[in-house]
Coordinates of N, CA and C in Angstrom, one line a residue:
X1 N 0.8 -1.2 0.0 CA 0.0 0.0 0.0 C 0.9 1.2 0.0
X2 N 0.8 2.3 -0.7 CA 1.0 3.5 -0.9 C 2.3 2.9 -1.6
X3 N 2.5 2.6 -2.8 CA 3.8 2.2 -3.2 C 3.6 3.2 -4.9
X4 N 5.0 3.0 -5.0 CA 4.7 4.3 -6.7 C 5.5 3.4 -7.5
X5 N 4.6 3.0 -8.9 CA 4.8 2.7 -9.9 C 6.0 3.6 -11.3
X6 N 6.9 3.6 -11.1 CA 7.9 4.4 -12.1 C 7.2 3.8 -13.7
X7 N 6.5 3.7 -14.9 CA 6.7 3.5 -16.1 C 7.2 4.0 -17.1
X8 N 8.2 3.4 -17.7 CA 9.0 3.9 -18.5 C 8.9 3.0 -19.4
X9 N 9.6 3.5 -20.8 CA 9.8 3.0 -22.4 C 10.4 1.3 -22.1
X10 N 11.2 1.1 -20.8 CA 11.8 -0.4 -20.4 C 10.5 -0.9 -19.8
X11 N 9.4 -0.6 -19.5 CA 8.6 -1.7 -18.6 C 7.1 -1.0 -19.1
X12 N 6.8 -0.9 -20.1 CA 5.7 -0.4 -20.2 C 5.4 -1.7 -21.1
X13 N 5.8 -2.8 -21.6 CA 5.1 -3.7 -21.8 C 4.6 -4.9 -21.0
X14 N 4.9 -4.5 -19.7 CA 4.8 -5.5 -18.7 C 3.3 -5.0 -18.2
X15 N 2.4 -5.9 -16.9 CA 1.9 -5.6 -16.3 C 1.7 -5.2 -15.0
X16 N 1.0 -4.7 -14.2 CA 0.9 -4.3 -13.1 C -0.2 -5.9 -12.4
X17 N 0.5 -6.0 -11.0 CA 0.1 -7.4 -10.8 C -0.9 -7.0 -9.6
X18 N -2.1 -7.3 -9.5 CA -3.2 -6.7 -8.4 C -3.3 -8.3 -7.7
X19 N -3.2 -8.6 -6.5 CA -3.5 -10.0 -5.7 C -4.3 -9.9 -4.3
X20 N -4.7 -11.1 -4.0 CA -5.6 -11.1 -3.0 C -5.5 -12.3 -2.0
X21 N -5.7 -12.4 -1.1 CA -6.1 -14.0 -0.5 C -7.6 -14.4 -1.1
X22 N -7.5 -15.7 -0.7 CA -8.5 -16.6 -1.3 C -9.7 -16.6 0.0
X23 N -10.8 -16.1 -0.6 CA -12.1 -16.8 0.4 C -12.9 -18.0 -0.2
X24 N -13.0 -18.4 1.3 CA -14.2 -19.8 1.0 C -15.4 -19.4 1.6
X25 N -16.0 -19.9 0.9 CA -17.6 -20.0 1.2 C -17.9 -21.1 2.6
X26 N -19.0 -20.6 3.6 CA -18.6 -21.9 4.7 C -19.9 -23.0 4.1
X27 N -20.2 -23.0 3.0 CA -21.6 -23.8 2.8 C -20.6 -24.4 1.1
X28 N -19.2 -24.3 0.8 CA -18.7 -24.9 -0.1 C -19.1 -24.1 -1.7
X29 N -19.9 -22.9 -1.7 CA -20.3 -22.6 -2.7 C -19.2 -21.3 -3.6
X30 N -19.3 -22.0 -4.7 CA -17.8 -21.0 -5.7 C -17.8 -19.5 -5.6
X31 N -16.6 -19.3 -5.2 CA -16.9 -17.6 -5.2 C -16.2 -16.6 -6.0
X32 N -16.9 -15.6 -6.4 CA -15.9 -15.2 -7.2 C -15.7 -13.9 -7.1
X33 N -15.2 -12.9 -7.6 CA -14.2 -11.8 -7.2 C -14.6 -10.6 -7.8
X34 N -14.6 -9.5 -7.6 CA -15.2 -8.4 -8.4 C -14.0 -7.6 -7.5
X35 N -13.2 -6.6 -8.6 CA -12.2 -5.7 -8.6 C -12.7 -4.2 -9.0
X36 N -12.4 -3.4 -7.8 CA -12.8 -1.6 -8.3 C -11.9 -1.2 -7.9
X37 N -11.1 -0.3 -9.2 CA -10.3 0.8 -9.2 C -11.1 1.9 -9.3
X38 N -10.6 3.2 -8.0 CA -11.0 4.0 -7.7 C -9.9 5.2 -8.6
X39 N -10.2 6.0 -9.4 CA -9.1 6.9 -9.4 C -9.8 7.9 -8.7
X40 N -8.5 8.5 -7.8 CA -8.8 9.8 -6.6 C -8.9 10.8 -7.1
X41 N -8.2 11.4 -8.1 CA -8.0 12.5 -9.0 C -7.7 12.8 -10.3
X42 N -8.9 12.7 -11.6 CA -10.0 13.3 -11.2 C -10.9 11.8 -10.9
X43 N -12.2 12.1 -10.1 CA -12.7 11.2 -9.8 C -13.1 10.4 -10.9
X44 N -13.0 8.6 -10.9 CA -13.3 8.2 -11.7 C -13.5 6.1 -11.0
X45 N -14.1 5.0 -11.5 CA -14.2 4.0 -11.3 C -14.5 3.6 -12.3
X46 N -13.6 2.3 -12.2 CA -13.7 0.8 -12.9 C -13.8 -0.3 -12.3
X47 N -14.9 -1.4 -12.7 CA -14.8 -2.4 -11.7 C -14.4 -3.8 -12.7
X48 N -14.0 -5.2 -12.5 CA -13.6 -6.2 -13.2 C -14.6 -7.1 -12.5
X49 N -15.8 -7.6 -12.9 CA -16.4 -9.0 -12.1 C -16.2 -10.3 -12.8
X50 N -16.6 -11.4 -12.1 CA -16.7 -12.4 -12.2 C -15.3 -13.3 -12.5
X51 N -14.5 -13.1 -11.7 CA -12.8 -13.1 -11.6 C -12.8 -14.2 -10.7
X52 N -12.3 -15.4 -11.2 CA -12.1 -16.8 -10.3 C -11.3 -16.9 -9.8
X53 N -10.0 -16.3 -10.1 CA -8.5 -16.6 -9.6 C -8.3 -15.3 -8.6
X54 N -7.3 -15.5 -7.8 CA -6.5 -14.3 -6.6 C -6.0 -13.5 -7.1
X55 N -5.8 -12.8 -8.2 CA -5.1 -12.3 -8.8 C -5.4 -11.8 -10.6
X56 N -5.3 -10.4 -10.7 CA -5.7 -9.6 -12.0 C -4.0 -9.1 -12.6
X57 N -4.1 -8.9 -13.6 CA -2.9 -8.3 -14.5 C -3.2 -7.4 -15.6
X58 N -2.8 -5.7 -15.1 CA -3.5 -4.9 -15.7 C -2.4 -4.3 -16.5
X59 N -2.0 -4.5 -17.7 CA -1.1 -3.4 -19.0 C -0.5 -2.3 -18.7
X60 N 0.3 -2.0 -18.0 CA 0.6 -0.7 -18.2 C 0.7 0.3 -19.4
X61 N 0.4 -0.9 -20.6 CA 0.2 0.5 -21.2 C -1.0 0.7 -21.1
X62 N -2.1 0.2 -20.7 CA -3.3 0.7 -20.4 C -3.2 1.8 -19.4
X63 N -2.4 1.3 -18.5 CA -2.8 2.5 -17.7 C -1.9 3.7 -18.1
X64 N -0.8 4.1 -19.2 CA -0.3 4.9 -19.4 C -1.5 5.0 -20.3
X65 N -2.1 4.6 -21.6 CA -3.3 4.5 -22.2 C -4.1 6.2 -21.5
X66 N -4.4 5.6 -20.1 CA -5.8 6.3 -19.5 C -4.8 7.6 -18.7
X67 N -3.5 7.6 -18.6 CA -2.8 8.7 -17.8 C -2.8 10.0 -18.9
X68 N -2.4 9.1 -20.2 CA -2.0 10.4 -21.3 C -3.4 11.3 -21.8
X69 N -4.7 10.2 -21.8 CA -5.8 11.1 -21.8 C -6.5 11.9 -20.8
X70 N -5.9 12.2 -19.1 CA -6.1 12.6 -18.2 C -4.8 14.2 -18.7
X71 N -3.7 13.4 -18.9 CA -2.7 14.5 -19.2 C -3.0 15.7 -20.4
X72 N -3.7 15.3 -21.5 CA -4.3 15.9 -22.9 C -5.7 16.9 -22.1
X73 N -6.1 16.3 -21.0 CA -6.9 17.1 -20.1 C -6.5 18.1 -19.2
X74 N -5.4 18.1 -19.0 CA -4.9 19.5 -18.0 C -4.6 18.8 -17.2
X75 N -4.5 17.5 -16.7 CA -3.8 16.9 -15.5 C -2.7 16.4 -15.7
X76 N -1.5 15.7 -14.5 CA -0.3 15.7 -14.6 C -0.3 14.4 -15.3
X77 N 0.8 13.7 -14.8 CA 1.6 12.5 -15.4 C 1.3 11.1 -14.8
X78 N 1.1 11.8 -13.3 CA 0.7 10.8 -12.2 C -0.6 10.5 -11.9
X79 N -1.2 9.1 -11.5 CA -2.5 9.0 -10.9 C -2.8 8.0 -9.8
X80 N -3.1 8.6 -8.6 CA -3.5 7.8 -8.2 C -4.7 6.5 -8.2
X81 N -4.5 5.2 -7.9 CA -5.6 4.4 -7.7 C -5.5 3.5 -6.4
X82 N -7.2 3.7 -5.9 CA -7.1 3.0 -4.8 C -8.1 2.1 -5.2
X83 N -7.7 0.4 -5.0 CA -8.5 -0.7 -5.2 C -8.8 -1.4 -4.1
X84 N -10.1 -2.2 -4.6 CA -10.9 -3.3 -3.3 C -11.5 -4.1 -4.0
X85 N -11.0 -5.2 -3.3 CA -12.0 -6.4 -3.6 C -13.0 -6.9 -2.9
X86 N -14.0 -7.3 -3.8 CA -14.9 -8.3 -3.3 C -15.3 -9.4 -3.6
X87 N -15.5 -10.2 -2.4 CA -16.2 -12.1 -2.7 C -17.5 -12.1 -2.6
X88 N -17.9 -12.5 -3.7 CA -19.1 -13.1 -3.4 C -19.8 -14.6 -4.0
X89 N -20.6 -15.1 -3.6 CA -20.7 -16.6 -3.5 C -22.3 -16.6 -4.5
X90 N -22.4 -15.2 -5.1 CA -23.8 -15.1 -5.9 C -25.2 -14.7 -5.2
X91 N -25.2 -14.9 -3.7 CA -25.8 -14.2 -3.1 C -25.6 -13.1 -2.6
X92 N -24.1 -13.0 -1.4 CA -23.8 -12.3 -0.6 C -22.4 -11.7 -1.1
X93 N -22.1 -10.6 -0.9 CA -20.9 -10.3 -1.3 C -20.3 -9.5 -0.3
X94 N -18.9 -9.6 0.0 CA -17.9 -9.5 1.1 C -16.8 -8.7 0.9
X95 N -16.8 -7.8 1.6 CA -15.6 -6.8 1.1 C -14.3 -6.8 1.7
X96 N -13.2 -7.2 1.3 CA -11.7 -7.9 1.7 C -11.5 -6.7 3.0
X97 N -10.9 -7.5 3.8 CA -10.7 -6.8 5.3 C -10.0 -6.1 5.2
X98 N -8.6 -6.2 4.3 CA -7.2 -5.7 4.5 C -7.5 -4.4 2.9
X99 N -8.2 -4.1 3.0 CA -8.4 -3.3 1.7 C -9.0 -1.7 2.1
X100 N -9.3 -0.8 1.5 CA -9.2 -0.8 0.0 C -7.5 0.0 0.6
X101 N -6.5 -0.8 -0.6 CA -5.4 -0.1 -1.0 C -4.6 0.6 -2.2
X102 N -3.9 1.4 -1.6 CA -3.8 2.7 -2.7 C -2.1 2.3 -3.8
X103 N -2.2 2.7 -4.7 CA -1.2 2.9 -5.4 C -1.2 4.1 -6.4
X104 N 0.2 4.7 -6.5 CA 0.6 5.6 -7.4 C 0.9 5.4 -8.3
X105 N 0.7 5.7 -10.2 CA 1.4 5.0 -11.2 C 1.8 6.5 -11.8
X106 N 3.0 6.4 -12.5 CA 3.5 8.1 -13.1 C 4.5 7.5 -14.3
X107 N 3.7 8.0 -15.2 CA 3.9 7.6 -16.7 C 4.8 9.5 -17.0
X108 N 5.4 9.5 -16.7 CA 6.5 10.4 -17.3 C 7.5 10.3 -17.8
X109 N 8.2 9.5 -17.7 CA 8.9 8.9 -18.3 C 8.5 8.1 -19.3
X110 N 7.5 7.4 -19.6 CA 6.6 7.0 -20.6 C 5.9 8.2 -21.5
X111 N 5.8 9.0 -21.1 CA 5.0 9.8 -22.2 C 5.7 11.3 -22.6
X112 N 6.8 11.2 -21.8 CA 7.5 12.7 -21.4 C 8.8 12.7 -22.9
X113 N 8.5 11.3 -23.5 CA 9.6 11.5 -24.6 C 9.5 12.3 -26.4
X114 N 10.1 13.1 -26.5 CA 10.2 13.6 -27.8 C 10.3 13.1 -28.8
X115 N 11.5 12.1 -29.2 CA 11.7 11.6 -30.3 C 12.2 10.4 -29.9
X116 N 12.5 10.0 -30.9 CA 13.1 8.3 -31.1 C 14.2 8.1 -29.7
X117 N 15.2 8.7 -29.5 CA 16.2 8.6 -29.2 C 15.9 8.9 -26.9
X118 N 14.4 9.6 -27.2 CA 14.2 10.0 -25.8 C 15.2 11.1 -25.4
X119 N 15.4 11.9 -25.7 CA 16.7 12.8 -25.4 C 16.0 14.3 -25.4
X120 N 15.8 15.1 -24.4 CA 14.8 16.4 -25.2 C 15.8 17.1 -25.7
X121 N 15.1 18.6 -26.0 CA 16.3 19.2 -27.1 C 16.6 20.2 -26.2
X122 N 16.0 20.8 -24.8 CA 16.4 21.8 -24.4 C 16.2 21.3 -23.0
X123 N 17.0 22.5 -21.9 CA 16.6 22.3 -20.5 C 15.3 22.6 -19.7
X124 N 14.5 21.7 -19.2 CA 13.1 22.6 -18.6 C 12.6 21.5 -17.6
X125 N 12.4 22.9 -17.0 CA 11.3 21.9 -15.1 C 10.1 22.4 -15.6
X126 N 9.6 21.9 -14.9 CA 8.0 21.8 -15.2 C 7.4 21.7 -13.8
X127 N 6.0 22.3 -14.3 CA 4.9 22.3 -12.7 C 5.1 21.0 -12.2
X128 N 4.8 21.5 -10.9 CA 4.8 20.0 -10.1 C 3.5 19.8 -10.2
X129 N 3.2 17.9 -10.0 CA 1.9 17.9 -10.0 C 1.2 17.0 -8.9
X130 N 0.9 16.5 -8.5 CA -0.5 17.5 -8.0 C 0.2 18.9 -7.5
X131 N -0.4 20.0 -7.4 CA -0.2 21.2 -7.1 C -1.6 22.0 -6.9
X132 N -2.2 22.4 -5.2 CA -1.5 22.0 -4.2 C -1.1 20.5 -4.1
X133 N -0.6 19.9 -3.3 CA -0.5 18.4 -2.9 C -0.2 18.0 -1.3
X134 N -0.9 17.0 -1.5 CA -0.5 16.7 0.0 C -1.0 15.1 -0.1
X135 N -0.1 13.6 0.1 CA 1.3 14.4 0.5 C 2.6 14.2 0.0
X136 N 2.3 14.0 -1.5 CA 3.3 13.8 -2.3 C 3.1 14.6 -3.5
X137 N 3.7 15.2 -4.2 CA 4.1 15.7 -5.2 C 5.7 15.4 -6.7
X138 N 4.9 15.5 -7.8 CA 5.8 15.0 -8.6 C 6.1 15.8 -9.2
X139 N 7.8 15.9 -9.4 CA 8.5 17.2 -10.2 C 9.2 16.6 -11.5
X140 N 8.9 17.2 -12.4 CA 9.5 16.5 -13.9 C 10.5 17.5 -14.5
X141 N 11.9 17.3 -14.7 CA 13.1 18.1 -15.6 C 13.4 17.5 -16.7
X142 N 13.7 18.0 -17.5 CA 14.2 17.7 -18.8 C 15.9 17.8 -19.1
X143 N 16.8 16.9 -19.4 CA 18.2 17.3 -19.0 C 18.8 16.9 -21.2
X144 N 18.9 17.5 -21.6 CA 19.7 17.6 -22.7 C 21.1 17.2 -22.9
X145 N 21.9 17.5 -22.2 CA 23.2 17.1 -22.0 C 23.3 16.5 -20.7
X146 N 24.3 15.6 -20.5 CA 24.9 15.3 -19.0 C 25.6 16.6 -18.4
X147 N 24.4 16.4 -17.2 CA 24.8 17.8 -16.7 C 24.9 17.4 -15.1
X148 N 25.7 18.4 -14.1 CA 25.4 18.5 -13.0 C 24.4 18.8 -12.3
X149 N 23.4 19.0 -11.9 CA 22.0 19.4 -11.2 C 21.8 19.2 -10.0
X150 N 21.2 20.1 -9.5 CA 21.2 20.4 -8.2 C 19.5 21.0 -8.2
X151 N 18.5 20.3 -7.4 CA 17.4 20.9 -6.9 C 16.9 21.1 -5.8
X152 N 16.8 22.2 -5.2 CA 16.4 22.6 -3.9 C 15.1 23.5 -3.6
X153 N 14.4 23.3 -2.7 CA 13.2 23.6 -2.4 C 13.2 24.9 -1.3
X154 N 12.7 25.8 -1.1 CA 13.0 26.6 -0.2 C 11.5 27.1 0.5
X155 N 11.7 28.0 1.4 CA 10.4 28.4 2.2 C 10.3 29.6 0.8
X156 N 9.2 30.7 2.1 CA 8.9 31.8 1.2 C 10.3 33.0 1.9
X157 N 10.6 32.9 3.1 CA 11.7 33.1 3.5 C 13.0 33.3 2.9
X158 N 13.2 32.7 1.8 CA 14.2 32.2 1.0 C 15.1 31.0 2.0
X159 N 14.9 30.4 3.0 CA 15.6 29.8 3.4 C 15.5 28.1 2.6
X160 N 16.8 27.6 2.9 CA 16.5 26.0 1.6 C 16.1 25.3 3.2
X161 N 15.0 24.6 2.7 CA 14.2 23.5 3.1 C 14.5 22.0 3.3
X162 N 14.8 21.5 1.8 CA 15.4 20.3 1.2 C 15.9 20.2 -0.1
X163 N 17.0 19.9 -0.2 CA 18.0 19.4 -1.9 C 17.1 18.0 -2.2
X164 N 16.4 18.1 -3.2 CA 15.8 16.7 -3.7 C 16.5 16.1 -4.7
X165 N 17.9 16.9 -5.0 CA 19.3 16.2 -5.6 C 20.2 16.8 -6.0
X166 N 21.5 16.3 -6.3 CA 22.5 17.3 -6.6 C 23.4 16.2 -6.9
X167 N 23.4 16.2 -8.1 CA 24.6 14.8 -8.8 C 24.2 15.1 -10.6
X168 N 25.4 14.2 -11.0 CA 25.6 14.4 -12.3 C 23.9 13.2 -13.0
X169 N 23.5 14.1 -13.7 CA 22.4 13.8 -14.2 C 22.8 13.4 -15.9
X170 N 22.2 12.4 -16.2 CA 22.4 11.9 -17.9 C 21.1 12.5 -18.3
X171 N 21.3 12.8 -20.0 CA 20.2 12.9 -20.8 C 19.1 12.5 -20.9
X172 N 17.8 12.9 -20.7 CA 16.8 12.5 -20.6 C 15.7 13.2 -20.0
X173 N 14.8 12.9 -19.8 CA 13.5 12.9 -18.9 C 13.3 12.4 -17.8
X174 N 13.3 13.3 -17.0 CA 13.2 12.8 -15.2 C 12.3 13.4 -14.8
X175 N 12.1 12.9 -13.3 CA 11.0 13.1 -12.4 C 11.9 12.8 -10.9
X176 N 11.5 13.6 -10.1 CA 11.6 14.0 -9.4 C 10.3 13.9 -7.9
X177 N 10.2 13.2 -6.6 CA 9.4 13.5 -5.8 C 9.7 13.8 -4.7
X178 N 8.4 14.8 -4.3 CA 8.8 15.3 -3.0 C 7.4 14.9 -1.7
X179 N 7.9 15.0 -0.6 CA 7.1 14.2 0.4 C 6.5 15.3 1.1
X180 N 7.1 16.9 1.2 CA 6.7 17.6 1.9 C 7.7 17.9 3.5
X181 N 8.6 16.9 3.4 CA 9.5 16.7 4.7 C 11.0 17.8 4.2
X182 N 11.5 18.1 5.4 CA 12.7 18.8 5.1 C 14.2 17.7 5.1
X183 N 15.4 17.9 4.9 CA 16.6 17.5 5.0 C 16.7 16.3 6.0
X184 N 15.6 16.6 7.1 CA 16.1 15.3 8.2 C 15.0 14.8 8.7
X185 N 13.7 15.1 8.0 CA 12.5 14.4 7.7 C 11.5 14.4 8.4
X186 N 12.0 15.8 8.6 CA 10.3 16.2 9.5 C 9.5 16.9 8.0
X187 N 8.4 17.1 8.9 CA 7.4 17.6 8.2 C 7.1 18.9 8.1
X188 N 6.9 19.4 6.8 CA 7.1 20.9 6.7 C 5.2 21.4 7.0
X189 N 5.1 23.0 7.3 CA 3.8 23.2 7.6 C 3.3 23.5 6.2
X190 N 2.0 23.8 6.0 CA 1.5 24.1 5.2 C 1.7 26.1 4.3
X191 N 1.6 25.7 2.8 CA 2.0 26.5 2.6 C 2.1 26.7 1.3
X192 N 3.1 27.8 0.6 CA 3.5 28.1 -0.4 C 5.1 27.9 -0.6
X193 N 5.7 26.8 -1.6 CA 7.5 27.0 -1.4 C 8.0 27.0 -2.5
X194 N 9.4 26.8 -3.0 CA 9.9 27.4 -4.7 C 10.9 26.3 -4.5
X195 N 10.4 25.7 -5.7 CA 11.7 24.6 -6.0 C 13.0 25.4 -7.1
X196 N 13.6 25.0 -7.4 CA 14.9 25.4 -7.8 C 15.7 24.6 -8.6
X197 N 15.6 24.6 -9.9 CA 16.9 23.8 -10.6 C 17.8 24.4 -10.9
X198 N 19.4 24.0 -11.2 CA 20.1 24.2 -11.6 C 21.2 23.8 -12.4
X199 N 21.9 23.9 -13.4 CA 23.1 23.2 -13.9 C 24.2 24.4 -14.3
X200 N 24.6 24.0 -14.6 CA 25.9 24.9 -15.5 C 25.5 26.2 -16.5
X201 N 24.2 26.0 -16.9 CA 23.2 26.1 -18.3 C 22.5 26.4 -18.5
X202 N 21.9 26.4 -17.2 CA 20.0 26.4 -17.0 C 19.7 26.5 -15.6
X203 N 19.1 27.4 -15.1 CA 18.3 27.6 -14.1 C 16.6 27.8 -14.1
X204 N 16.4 27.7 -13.4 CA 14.8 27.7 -13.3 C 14.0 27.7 -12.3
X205 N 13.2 28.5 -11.6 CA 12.1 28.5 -10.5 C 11.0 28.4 -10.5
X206 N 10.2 27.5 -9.9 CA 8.9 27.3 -9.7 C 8.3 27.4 -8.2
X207 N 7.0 27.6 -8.4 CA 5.8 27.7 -7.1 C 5.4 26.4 -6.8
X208 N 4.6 25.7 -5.8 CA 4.3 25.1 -5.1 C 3.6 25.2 -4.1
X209 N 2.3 24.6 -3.9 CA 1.6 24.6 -2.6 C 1.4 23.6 -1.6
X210 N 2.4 23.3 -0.4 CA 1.7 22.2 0.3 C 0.7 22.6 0.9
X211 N -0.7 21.2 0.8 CA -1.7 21.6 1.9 C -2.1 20.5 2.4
X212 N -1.7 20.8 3.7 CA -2.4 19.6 5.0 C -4.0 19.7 5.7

């Protein structure tokens, strides 16, 4: 639960594995399974019935599929889903104890690429998304050359908060997350803060809202 799915050009032909424990019926009668994904933002559901086995296997590219048409809508790269199962024996149906749980899938790296080679042509940060967010948020850069980079988050104060990296970065499309915690992992208050990229080449500042 609460785990983040990275999809990228290497694993976007694989699937995402959804499992469960097995119920029995106490009168021996076959039961079978109905699956709802909940997405949290923007609101949305899908459900899978009549599922005999412990276990579903959902495409990622489906679900990059359903991210890039959320993205072509004004939303980010990322989406949450929170799923639950239920047994039922055709009369009664039973909703898994240990449920409903959440996962994060972020097709940026899947969908963030330009051309053949995945390489962008220039340097650029982008909105974080969700924005406000609470309580994670996803930061996406674009790095053209191998470069050094350094990103740091600051108050409105100007004081730096948290470095969410600073090392030599290869070409590509990246992403970036932040939890809302500072350097030694407390928890920052609610608010407005400015993230910060930098290299050799490129600089750039952005806004951000945490809200608790």
């Amino acid at each position: 639960d609460g785990d983040t799915v990275m999809i990228s050009l290497d694993n976007i032909g694989g699937n995402q594995l959804f499992a469960w424990n097995a119920s029995v019926d106490p009168n021996g009668t076959p039961v079978e399974y109905v699956i709802c994904y909940n997405i949290v933002a923007p609101f949305d559901q899908f459900c899978d019935e009549g599922i005999t086995s412990t276990a579903q296997f959902v495409p990622l590219q489906d679900i990059v599929d359903y991210i890039d048409s959320l993205q072509q809508a004004g939303h980010g790269y990322t989406v949450d889903i929170t799923w639950q199962v239920y047994a039922s024996d055709g009369m009664d149906e039973t909703e898994a104890g240990n449920g409903p749980r959440t996962i994060t899938f972020d097709a940026g790296y899947a969908l963030g690429v330009g051309d053949e080679l995945g390489v962008p042509e220039v340097f650029a940060l982008h909105q974080n998304y969700p924005n406000p967010f609470n309580p994670v948020t996803t930061i996406r850069f674009d790095i053209p050359q191998e470069s050094h980079v350094r990103m740091d988050v600051y108050n409105v104060m100007g004081q730096r908060v948290r470095t969410l990296m600073n090392g030599t970065m290869q070409p590509g499309f990246h992403a970036v997350r932040w939890d809302g915690t500072n350097d030694v992992g407390k928890s920052l208050a609610s608010g407005m803060y400015i993230y910060r990229i930098q290299s050799s080449k490129f600089t750039s500042v952005k806004k951000l809202v945490l809200m608790k």
